[in-house]
Tab-separated table of C-alpha atoms in Angstrom:
chain	number	residue	atom	x	y	z
A	1	UNK	CA	138.702	66.269	89.567
A	2	UNK	CA	135.150	66.998	88.212
A	3	UNK	CA	133.621	66.528	91.662
A	4	UNK	CA	136.091	69.021	93.035
A	5	UNK	CA	135.293	71.486	90.159
A	6	UNK	CA	131.534	71.006	90.835
A	7	UNK	CA	131.915	71.583	94.570
A	8	UNK	CA	133.751	74.920	93.883
A	9	UNK	CA	131.181	76.161	91.393
A	10	UNK	CA	128.409	75.286	93.937
A	11	UNK	CA	130.290	77.158	96.672
A	12	UNK	CA	130.768	80.204	94.348
A	13	UNK	CA	127.068	80.277	93.379
A	14	UNK	CA	126.183	79.933	97.089
A	15	UNK	CA	128.462	82.791	97.831
A	16	UNK	CA	127.125	84.957	95.079
A	17	UNK	CA	123.349	84.272	95.671
A	18	UNK	CA	122.885	83.504	99.319
A	19	UNK	CA	125.641	85.260	101.346
A	20	UNK	CA	126.740	88.897	101.750
A	21	UNK	CA	130.080	88.532	100.080
A	22	UNK	CA	129.261	89.952	96.795
A	23	UNK	CA	126.129	92.007	97.920
A	24	UNK	CA	127.735	95.417	97.192
A	25	UNK	CA	128.902	94.765	93.691
A	26	UNK	CA	125.535	93.151	92.864
A	27	UNK	CA	123.734	96.079	94.251
A	28	UNK	CA	125.781	98.574	92.379
A	29	UNK	CA	125.280	96.701	89.215
A	30	UNK	CA	121.532	96.683	89.641
A	31	UNK	CA	121.501	100.448	90.248
A	32	UNK	CA	123.454	101.039	87.102
A	33	UNK	CA	120.966	98.801	85.155
A	34	UNK	CA	118.046	100.671	86.826
A	35	UNK	CA	119.555	104.110	85.766
A	36	UNK	CA	119.876	102.912	82.096
A	37	UNK	CA	116.545	101.211	82.159
A	38	UNK	CA	114.602	104.155	83.726
A	39	UNK	CA	116.140	106.626	81.529
A	40	UNK	CA	115.072	104.515	78.446
A	41	UNK	CA	111.486	104.241	79.828
A	42	UNK	CA	111.319	108.111	80.038
A	43	UNK	CA	112.577	108.319	76.484
A	44	UNK	CA	110.576	105.615	74.958
A	45	UNK	CA	107.280	105.338	76.847
A	46	UNK	CA	104.617	107.890	76.696
A	47	UNK	CA	104.010	109.891	79.765
A	48	UNK	CA	100.344	109.584	81.009
A	49	UNK	CA	98.631	112.601	82.637
A	50	UNK	CA	96.534	111.712	85.685
A	51	UNK	CA	97.251	113.971	88.616
A	52	UNK	CA	100.301	116.131	87.828
A	53	UNK	CA	98.292	119.055	86.524
A	54	UNK	CA	95.909	118.857	89.446
A	55	UNK	CA	98.976	118.860	91.880
A	56	UNK	CA	100.170	122.046	90.120
A	57	UNK	CA	96.729	123.616	90.225
A	58	UNK	CA	96.518	122.945	93.971
A	59	UNK	CA	100.037	124.404	94.493
A	60	UNK	CA	99.229	127.429	92.501
A	61	UNK	CA	96.317	128.114	94.860
A	62	UNK	CA	98.680	127.996	97.851
A	63	UNK	CA	101.296	130.145	96.061
A	64	UNK	CA	98.592	132.567	95.324
A	65	UNK	CA	97.910	133.072	99.071
A	66	UNK	CA	95.117	130.724	99.783
A	67	UNK	CA	95.480	128.886	103.103
A	68	UNK	CA	91.984	127.270	103.503
A	69	UNK	CA	92.339	123.684	102.362
A	70	UNK	CA	88.697	123.392	101.603
A	71	UNK	CA	89.118	125.982	98.725
A	72	UNK	CA	92.191	124.199	97.090
A	73	UNK	CA	91.040	122.265	94.173
A	74	UNK	CA	92.319	120.780	90.872
A	75	UNK	CA	90.845	119.196	87.830
A	76	UNK	CA	90.675	115.713	89.439
A	77	UNK	CA	89.643	116.758	92.882
A	78	UNK	CA	90.383	118.771	96.060
A	79	UNK	CA	93.762	118.959	97.857
A	80	UNK	CA	93.717	115.990	100.398
A	81	UNK	CA	97.334	115.619	101.154
A	82	UNK	CA	99.355	117.162	104.139
A	83	UNK	CA	101.435	120.335	103.868
A	84	UNK	CA	104.702	118.580	103.223
A	85	UNK	CA	103.227	117.728	99.790
A	86	UNK	CA	102.439	121.355	99.078
A	87	UNK	CA	105.969	122.531	99.752
A	88	UNK	CA	107.641	119.686	97.802
A	89	UNK	CA	105.347	120.151	94.780
A	90	UNK	CA	105.822	123.931	95.007
A	91	UNK	CA	109.570	123.255	94.577
A	92	UNK	CA	108.817	120.912	91.590
A	93	UNK	CA	106.575	123.640	90.210
A	94	UNK	CA	109.439	126.099	90.215
A	95	UNK	CA	111.893	123.502	88.737
A	96	UNK	CA	109.425	122.692	85.812
A	97	UNK	CA	108.295	126.059	84.623
A	98	UNK	CA	105.032	126.073	86.578
A	99	UNK	CA	104.629	122.364	85.827
A	100	UNK	CA	104.749	122.769	82.027
A	101	UNK	CA	108.269	120.998	81.687
A	102	UNK	CA	106.998	117.520	82.348
A	103	UNK	CA	110.026	115.781	81.091
A	104	UNK	CA	112.239	117.656	83.599
A	105	UNK	CA	109.819	116.434	86.350
A	106	UNK	CA	110.295	112.903	85.081
A	107	UNK	CA	114.047	113.168	85.481
A	108	UNK	CA	113.559	114.428	89.104
A	109	UNK	CA	111.368	111.391	89.705
A	110	UNK	CA	114.078	109.237	88.133
A	111	UNK	CA	116.341	110.576	90.831
A	112	UNK	CA	113.760	109.799	93.413
A	113	UNK	CA	113.384	106.310	92.115
A	114	UNK	CA	117.117	105.624	92.214
A	115	UNK	CA	117.617	107.261	95.667
A	116	UNK	CA	114.703	105.039	96.847
A	117	UNK	CA	116.334	101.886	95.402
A	118	UNK	CA	119.591	102.850	96.941
A	119	UNK	CA	118.053	103.315	100.368
A	120	UNK	CA	116.269	99.990	100.129
A	121	UNK	CA	119.343	98.182	99.048
A	122	UNK	CA	121.299	99.583	102.047
A	123	UNK	CA	118.417	98.366	104.382
A	124	UNK	CA	118.616	94.989	102.625
A	125	UNK	CA	122.344	94.859	103.127
A	126	UNK	CA	122.076	95.617	106.781
A	127	UNK	CA	119.295	93.116	107.194
A	128	UNK	CA	121.329	90.531	105.499
A	129	UNK	CA	118.875	89.771	102.711
A	130	UNK	CA	120.314	87.301	100.319
A	131	UNK	CA	121.171	88.794	96.881
A	132	UNK	CA	119.186	86.069	95.165
A	133	UNK	CA	115.908	88.240	95.498
A	134	UNK	CA	117.370	91.617	94.714
A	135	UNK	CA	116.335	91.339	91.055
A	136	UNK	CA	112.784	91.455	92.251
A	137	UNK	CA	113.416	95.127	93.304
A	138	UNK	CA	114.073	96.240	89.842
A	139	UNK	CA	111.802	94.402	87.397
A	140	UNK	CA	108.428	95.915	88.323
A	141	UNK	CA	106.647	97.409	85.379
A	142	UNK	CA	104.012	99.020	87.512
A	143	UNK	CA	106.645	100.553	89.955
A	144	UNK	CA	108.530	102.150	87.088
A	145	UNK	CA	105.227	103.565	85.746
A	146	UNK	CA	104.173	105.011	89.206
A	147	UNK	CA	107.453	106.833	89.591
A	148	UNK	CA	108.432	108.191	86.178
A	149	UNK	CA	105.301	108.008	83.955
A	150	UNK	CA	102.741	109.181	86.383
A	151	UNK	CA	104.665	111.421	88.858
A	152	UNK	CA	102.460	110.550	91.887
A	153	UNK	CA	103.324	111.813	95.380
A	154	UNK	CA	103.334	108.371	96.782
A	155	UNK	CA	107.079	107.797	95.727
A	156	UNK	CA	108.106	111.095	97.574
A	157	UNK	CA	106.458	109.970	100.752
A	158	UNK	CA	108.069	106.569	100.620
A	159	UNK	CA	111.558	107.961	100.017
A	160	UNK	CA	111.339	109.595	103.384
A	161	UNK	CA	109.868	106.375	104.899
A	162	UNK	CA	112.722	104.303	103.677
A	163	UNK	CA	115.207	106.862	104.894
A	164	UNK	CA	113.616	106.620	108.396
A	165	UNK	CA	113.849	102.781	108.392
A	166	UNK	CA	117.459	102.935	107.387
A	167	UNK	CA	118.189	105.336	110.229
A	168	UNK	CA	116.490	102.934	112.577
A	169	UNK	CA	119.059	100.349	111.676
A	170	UNK	CA	122.111	102.642	112.549
A	171	UNK	CA	122.645	103.451	116.088
A	172	UNK	CA	124.346	106.804	115.217
A	173	UNK	CA	121.517	108.305	113.385
A	174	UNK	CA	118.560	106.494	114.976
A	175	UNK	CA	117.542	109.590	116.680
A	176	UNK	CA	116.476	111.184	113.293
A	177	UNK	CA	114.101	108.364	112.478
A	178	UNK	CA	110.988	110.105	113.929
A	179	UNK	CA	111.558	113.257	112.000
A	180	UNK	CA	112.210	111.430	108.774
A	181	UNK	CA	109.047	109.323	109.227
A	182	UNK	CA	107.204	112.514	109.966
A	183	UNK	CA	108.441	114.059	106.724
A	184	UNK	CA	106.981	111.084	104.910
A	185	UNK	CA	103.595	111.448	106.656
A	186	UNK	CA	103.579	115.189	105.785
A	187	UNK	CA	103.689	114.164	102.018
A	188	UNK	CA	101.024	111.448	102.359
A	189	UNK	CA	99.414	110.044	105.331
A	190	UNK	CA	99.799	106.359	104.374
A	191	UNK	CA	103.347	106.513	105.916
A	192	UNK	CA	101.440	106.366	109.239
A	193	UNK	CA	101.062	102.619	108.556
A	194	UNK	CA	104.695	102.336	109.536
A	195	UNK	CA	104.184	103.994	112.924
A	196	UNK	CA	103.226	100.898	114.982
A	197	UNK	CA	106.295	99.097	113.835
A	198	UNK	CA	108.431	102.125	114.360
A	199	UNK	CA	107.114	102.619	117.864
A	200	UNK	CA	107.999	99.021	118.738
A	201	UNK	CA	111.475	99.550	117.486
A	202	UNK	CA	111.897	102.847	119.555
A	203	UNK	CA	110.570	101.006	122.590
A	204	UNK	CA	113.140	98.223	122.025
A	205	UNK	CA	115.982	100.534	121.418
A	206	UNK	CA	115.441	103.129	124.056
A	207	UNK	CA	112.343	102.231	126.160
A	208	UNK	CA	109.593	104.679	127.204
A	209	UNK	CA	111.653	107.798	126.979
A	210	UNK	CA	112.891	107.241	123.402
A	211	UNK	CA	109.429	106.226	122.267
A	212	UNK	CA	107.693	109.348	123.871
A	213	UNK	CA	110.343	111.740	122.495
A	214	UNK	CA	110.095	110.241	118.942
A	215	UNK	CA	106.250	110.405	118.875
A	216	UNK	CA	106.500	113.948	120.122
A	217	UNK	CA	108.900	114.822	117.327
A	218	UNK	CA	106.454	113.199	114.757
A	219	UNK	CA	103.563	115.313	116.130
A	220	UNK	CA	105.313	118.663	116.517
A	221	UNK	CA	107.035	118.483	113.087
A	222	UNK	CA	103.576	117.992	111.530
A	223	UNK	CA	102.453	121.278	113.193
A	224	UNK	CA	105.612	123.138	112.078
A	225	UNK	CA	105.301	121.887	108.495
A	226	UNK	CA	101.743	122.864	108.285
A	227	UNK	CA	101.970	126.090	110.311
A	228	UNK	CA	100.546	128.515	107.704
A	229	UNK	CA	97.535	126.335	107.302
A	230	UNK	CA	97.076	125.339	111.021
A	231	UNK	CA	97.297	128.956	112.133
A	232	UNK	CA	94.795	130.208	109.452
A	233	UNK	CA	92.276	127.319	109.197
A	234	UNK	CA	93.153	124.514	111.514
A	235	UNK	CA	89.989	122.684	111.330
A	236	UNK	CA	89.815	122.732	107.499
A	237	UNK	CA	93.502	121.681	107.223
A	238	UNK	CA	93.083	118.634	109.510
A	239	UNK	CA	89.829	117.548	108.034
A	240	UNK	CA	91.228	117.471	104.508
A	241	UNK	CA	94.867	116.441	105.002
A	242	UNK	CA	94.018	113.639	107.474
A	243	UNK	CA	90.598	112.578	106.262
A	244	UNK	CA	90.300	108.977	107.768
A	245	UNK	CA	86.715	108.550	106.655
A	246	UNK	CA	87.386	109.320	102.979
A	247	UNK	CA	85.100	107.330	100.619
A	248	UNK	CA	87.156	105.730	97.753
A	249	UNK	CA	85.820	105.252	94.241
A	250	UNK	CA	85.119	101.533	93.419
A	251	UNK	CA	86.192	102.122	89.874
A	252	UNK	CA	89.858	102.340	90.980
A	253	UNK	CA	90.089	99.538	93.469
A	254	UNK	CA	92.701	96.911	92.908
A	255	UNK	CA	92.232	94.842	96.044
A	256	UNK	CA	88.394	94.523	96.688
A	257	UNK	CA	86.867	94.234	93.183
A	258	UNK	CA	85.490	90.834	93.896
A	259	UNK	CA	83.160	91.995	96.934
A	260	UNK	CA	81.090	94.232	94.821
A	261	UNK	CA	80.376	97.965	94.910
A	262	UNK	CA	77.586	97.707	97.606
A	263	UNK	CA	79.700	95.989	100.186
A	264	UNK	CA	82.797	98.128	99.214
A	265	UNK	CA	81.047	101.267	100.128
A	266	UNK	CA	79.275	99.943	103.290
A	267	UNK	CA	80.157	101.293	106.760
A	268	UNK	CA	80.174	97.775	108.017
A	269	UNK	CA	82.990	96.709	105.646
A	270	UNK	CA	85.080	99.691	106.799
A	271	UNK	CA	84.706	98.605	110.335
A	272	UNK	CA	85.578	95.009	109.591
A	273	UNK	CA	88.751	96.053	107.818
A	274	UNK	CA	89.694	98.452	110.716
A	275	UNK	CA	89.164	95.644	113.191
A	276	UNK	CA	91.196	93.286	111.106
A	277	UNK	CA	93.968	95.861	110.953
A	278	UNK	CA	94.049	96.240	114.758
A	279	UNK	CA	93.839	92.492	115.340
A	280	UNK	CA	96.708	91.765	112.938
A	281	UNK	CA	98.957	94.514	114.618
A	282	UNK	CA	98.246	93.072	118.070
A	283	UNK	CA	99.056	89.560	116.800
A	284	UNK	CA	102.370	90.851	115.376
A	285	UNK	CA	103.270	92.571	118.584
A	286	UNK	CA	102.435	89.524	120.581
A	287	UNK	CA	103.608	86.712	118.390
A	288	UNK	CA	105.994	87.701	115.763
A	289	UNK	CA	107.976	90.844	116.845
A	290	UNK	CA	109.182	89.453	120.131
A	291	UNK	CA	110.139	86.237	118.496
A	292	UNK	CA	112.730	88.074	116.416
A	293	UNK	CA	114.650	88.839	119.627
A	294	UNK	CA	113.892	85.471	121.350
A	295	UNK	CA	111.800	87.353	123.921
A	296	UNK	CA	108.214	87.852	124.910
A	297	UNK	CA	106.001	90.907	124.751
A	298	UNK	CA	105.786	91.240	128.550
A	299	UNK	CA	109.479	91.132	128.825
A	300	UNK	CA	109.972	93.733	126.251
A	301	UNK	CA	107.398	95.968	127.820
A	302	UNK	CA	109.024	95.521	131.271
A	303	UNK	CA	112.473	96.279	129.873
A	304	UNK	CA	111.101	99.543	128.280
A	305	UNK	CA	109.686	100.755	131.596
A	306	UNK	CA	112.919	99.927	133.480
A	307	UNK	CA	115.070	101.464	130.794
A	308	UNK	CA	116.821	98.099	130.192
A	309	UNK	CA	116.271	98.449	126.479
A	310	UNK	CA	118.696	97.162	123.911
A	311	UNK	CA	120.562	99.524	121.660
A	312	UNK	CA	121.885	96.588	119.652
A	313	UNK	CA	118.610	95.785	117.992
A	314	UNK	CA	119.453	94.064	114.741
A	315	UNK	CA	118.766	95.622	111.332
A	316	UNK	CA	116.857	92.481	110.515
A	317	UNK	CA	114.473	93.044	113.434
A	318	UNK	CA	113.989	96.629	112.495
A	319	UNK	CA	113.223	95.860	108.861
A	320	UNK	CA	110.872	92.961	109.571
A	321	UNK	CA	108.962	94.759	112.319
A	322	UNK	CA	108.425	98.036	110.336
A	323	UNK	CA	107.812	96.305	107.050
A	324	UNK	CA	105.210	93.875	108.435
A	325	UNK	CA	103.433	96.607	110.306
A	326	UNK	CA	103.078	98.505	107.052
A	327	UNK	CA	102.130	95.223	105.190
A	328	UNK	CA	99.229	94.460	107.411
A	329	UNK	CA	97.980	97.971	106.837
A	330	UNK	CA	98.112	97.464	103.031
A	331	UNK	CA	96.324	94.110	103.320
A	332	UNK	CA	93.563	95.717	105.330
A	333	UNK	CA	93.291	99.098	103.377
A	334	UNK	CA	89.808	100.203	102.565
A	335	UNK	CA	90.956	100.349	98.887
A	336	UNK	CA	94.290	100.202	97.020
A	337	UNK	CA	94.682	102.350	93.937
A	338	UNK	CA	97.256	101.650	91.371
A	339	UNK	CA	99.815	104.190	92.647
A	340	UNK	CA	99.503	102.663	96.209
A	341	UNK	CA	101.734	99.741	95.081
A	342	UNK	CA	104.588	102.137	95.934
A	343	UNK	CA	103.658	101.767	99.564
A	344	UNK	CA	105.030	98.255	99.841
A	345	UNK	CA	106.485	97.023	96.612
A	346	UNK	CA	110.107	97.565	97.762
A	347	UNK	CA	109.358	95.624	100.992
A	348	UNK	CA	107.981	92.434	99.346
A	349	UNK	CA	111.300	90.631	98.607
A	350	UNK	CA	112.328	91.003	102.296
A	351	UNK	CA	109.054	89.836	103.532
A	352	UNK	CA	108.940	86.915	101.077
A	353	UNK	CA	112.396	85.803	102.379
A	354	UNK	CA	111.338	86.209	106.029
A	355	UNK	CA	108.135	84.259	105.463
A	356	UNK	CA	110.410	81.224	104.710
A	357	UNK	CA	108.510	80.198	101.581
A	358	UNK	CA	110.038	77.382	99.405
A	359	UNK	CA	112.493	79.017	97.155
A	360	UNK	CA	110.477	78.451	94.022
A	361	UNK	CA	107.472	80.038	95.631
A	362	UNK	CA	109.156	83.313	96.221
A	363	UNK	CA	109.182	84.663	92.600
A	364	UNK	CA	105.846	82.977	92.061
A	365	UNK	CA	104.114	84.932	94.845
A	366	UNK	CA	105.896	88.064	93.845
A	367	UNK	CA	104.747	87.576	90.135
A	368	UNK	CA	101.131	87.099	91.253
A	369	UNK	CA	101.158	90.336	93.126
A	370	UNK	CA	102.905	92.151	90.280
A	371	UNK	CA	100.507	90.787	87.711
A	372	UNK	CA	97.509	91.805	89.916
A	373	UNK	CA	98.723	95.365	89.994
A	374	UNK	CA	99.048	95.396	86.226
A	375	UNK	CA	95.495	94.432	85.418
A	376	UNK	CA	93.518	97.425	84.523
A	377	UNK	CA	90.728	97.722	85.268
A	378	UNK	CA	91.069	95.118	88.105
A	379	UNK	CA	88.891	92.064	87.821
A	380	UNK	CA	87.397	89.572	90.384
A	381	UNK	CA	90.150	87.246	89.564
A	382	UNK	CA	93.003	89.675	89.840
A	383	UNK	CA	91.826	91.136	93.234
A	384	UNK	CA	91.257	87.576	94.573
A	385	UNK	CA	94.677	86.593	93.458
A	386	UNK	CA	96.192	89.586	95.117
A	387	UNK	CA	94.324	88.793	98.356
A	388	UNK	CA	95.548	85.180	98.148
A	389	UNK	CA	99.187	86.203	97.722
A	390	UNK	CA	98.903	88.581	100.613
A	391	UNK	CA	97.560	85.833	102.753
A	392	UNK	CA	100.308	83.510	101.824
A	393	UNK	CA	102.838	86.194	103.043
A	394	UNK	CA	100.942	86.710	106.235
A	395	UNK	CA	100.844	83.096	107.061
A	396	UNK	CA	104.509	82.887	106.312
A	397	UNK	CA	105.344	85.704	108.548
A	398	UNK	CA	103.405	84.180	111.521
A	399	UNK	CA	104.962	80.759	110.933
A	400	UNK	CA	108.485	81.915	110.390
A	401	UNK	CA	111.228	80.488	112.569
A	402	UNK	CA	112.284	82.402	115.737
A	403	UNK	CA	115.685	83.340	114.497
A	404	UNK	CA	115.930	86.760	112.721
A	405	UNK	CA	118.897	85.918	110.296
A	406	UNK	CA	117.709	86.111	106.766
A	407	UNK	CA	120.750	84.656	105.038
């Protein structure tokens, strides 16, 4: 009798934590908890001014008729974001009485946060991620701070990025993925880190034609969104909005504190990181991504050219490919500032599960990463710990079994 009850309890626990049977009610419960928690944070934790006023000053310049990006400035620096940022923050400016009603802006970002969580949960459900790791999506102190206590533009960019990934998992709306991804890039260019993975998915789902069409959509939509600036001062716009040679301030680095200021600022270090990024992307394309469909890269390439692509690419494959492409970009980033945690925080639980780490290691690695992002200013120890945790995930991704099912 006792043994039978124990068996039933174990079966129930297994169903709740490791299968999709109760995923939807668990996800809905977490969203409700998040709504209450985020509202409480806005009410009880002081807002910290960092870039919001600068964003408003830059937007006011545009609203005042200025179209030369080199002349758009704020207290903390020049405008270095693409035009989508300008239009969205112009709307926020109007909604918040020229940026003075910060609390109203916080509620808007609470909505962005909850919408992002909902999109991520839908991706996780389609990718069959076990509910056991879902709490990791909602307990990040740094992530709540980035969204509702700092009002950075990174969350806005990632909202479009996750919408794009979700659309890639659904055959009926997959054609919109390029436009959605481009909208994210138009807010902040870090979303470009997802492009190699997205291109692989487009090749898998529609071959050469689909890939070219989607990349053209990405490029043309950037021109349309930035039309007033591109028409008036094209060179100034591209040089500022997509400045790949930007020099980051060592004071704010989270990931490379341990290498020292001299190495951090060197041209040689930048080249090493760029080479590492390219090498990791090539390794993913050759080793990891084809393995998800039990195929090889030559076969996938050949299928794309002969239009024998697969429209039934699994949501798990889509998520792992795009998330891992973004992840190696984060690992090799020239610098990670505190708000950049939003670039990949929501992807970590899925990547940790895919890496097939021992169950006890999943929350441990996540906690190491979370703690590293909450050390201010960063230290040699915190940046080394962050790198070590990233390497653990990377090794796990490359060593993961060939099957794509996560639960």
